[in-house]
């Protein structure tokens, strides 16, 4: 099987017990029973879904899992990753390609579907080693206004003709917010999609703040488009079970209390739990010790450091001071004069600007009761240990 990030993810003896940085499946995927069920029902009954969470919590992994449980004769799944789409044109090409691909079993059918449903498209085909199953086709068209709508109507047409439902899953959906004249495009999408009966959409993306604006702000076209699922953290109980079991499966041991510490340090952020557990596992001879954990935390900070430097190097001193206040336990009441002066935050009016700019950078988020928290627990740890109190 394929190495992912240098880590083997197959089920042989040399399989890595923990996986991070890529979507997870099989034994490295844990829990998410409720969300899996809810998403499965939405797919089955054609409910549009929006999936929101902080970064690297497990959106892509969850959707992939539900897709593999659902894809079949009654429901077909078309998947698009909009990450590399820079324009409406790119998006429409990916959309057409994904829909035709999802609804064709063989390449002859592929071509047939493309011809019947999309006469203006030119298929570009390249073959791999096995020409019957191993091929890649992309569709390209000559841009014109009517064609965009034709393409958007495509899944409904195919679904009707073939008598099944289609779910279109679009990852990194926030990309369309960057297209030129994006709001007009979003209006177009929404107006076509909301009338479709046999097709539903699952939209998700890694930029939490933009996703929230697109779907929760009533002046945006996608306001109230569907069921918004906030992906919650996996419970400590499930993580501890998972971590201990993965150690045991490879002939090593870890106590529940150290597994719990892993959860606390990472605030149960999925990717970090796996990454920290991985470093602990690497260091562990036989049974994980507190020392192994301390070593692993440093390893984790080392490996994140380049990214954290990049995320913080352009921040103004006011912005850094604001982060420092949060890290030292201030979560509300930033405009109080004691807080303003202790952390050198400038005027009360400055606070509004700081909150806005740091929220847009996805560095902070507002949680219940207007409390402000850092988005990334390990960035927070890094700032605390290596920036604000270096020794
Ligand atoms: N159900 C799960 N069980 C165990 N680990 C998980 C689970 N979901 C996610 N993870 C961990 O989190 C990492 C990121 O997962 P994934 O790519 O699915 O998240 P994402 O929310 O789509 O991330 P992004 O915001 O970057 O798009 C995985 O590599 C894995 O380490
Ligand atoms: Mg993702």
Short mmCIF file of N, CA, C and O and ligand atoms in Angstrom, two decimals, residues 59-60 171-172 204 206, ligand 2:
data_model
loop_
_atom_site.label_atom_id
_atom_site.label_comp_id
_atom_site.label_asym_id
_atom_site.label_seq_id
_atom_site.Cartn_x
_atom_site.Cartn_y
_atom_site.Cartn_z
N UNK A 59 -12.92 16.04 9.48
CA UNK A 59 -14.05 16.18 8.55
C UNK A 59 -13.89 15.26 7.34
O UNK A 59 -14.78 14.49 7.00
N UNK A 60 -12.72 15.37 6.72
CA UNK A 60 -12.50 14.58 5.50
C UNK A 60 -12.59 13.09 5.81
O UNK A 60 -13.24 12.33 5.07
N UNK A 171 -15.21 19.05 -0.72
CA UNK A 171 -14.24 19.38 0.32
C UNK A 171 -13.60 20.73 -0.03
O UNK A 171 -13.54 21.11 -1.20
N UNK A 172 -13.12 21.42 0.97
CA UNK A 172 -12.50 22.75 0.80
C UNK A 172 -13.44 23.69 0.04
O UNK A 172 -13.01 24.47 -0.82
N UNK A 204 -18.00 21.01 3.03
CA UNK A 204 -17.13 21.14 4.20
C UNK A 204 -15.79 21.72 3.77
O UNK A 204 -15.49 21.76 2.58
N UNK A 206 -11.68 23.43 5.39
CA UNK A 206 -10.78 23.56 6.54
C UNK A 206 -10.71 24.97 7.10
O UNK A 206 -10.14 25.17 8.16
MG1 LIG B 2 -10.05 18.03 5.34
#
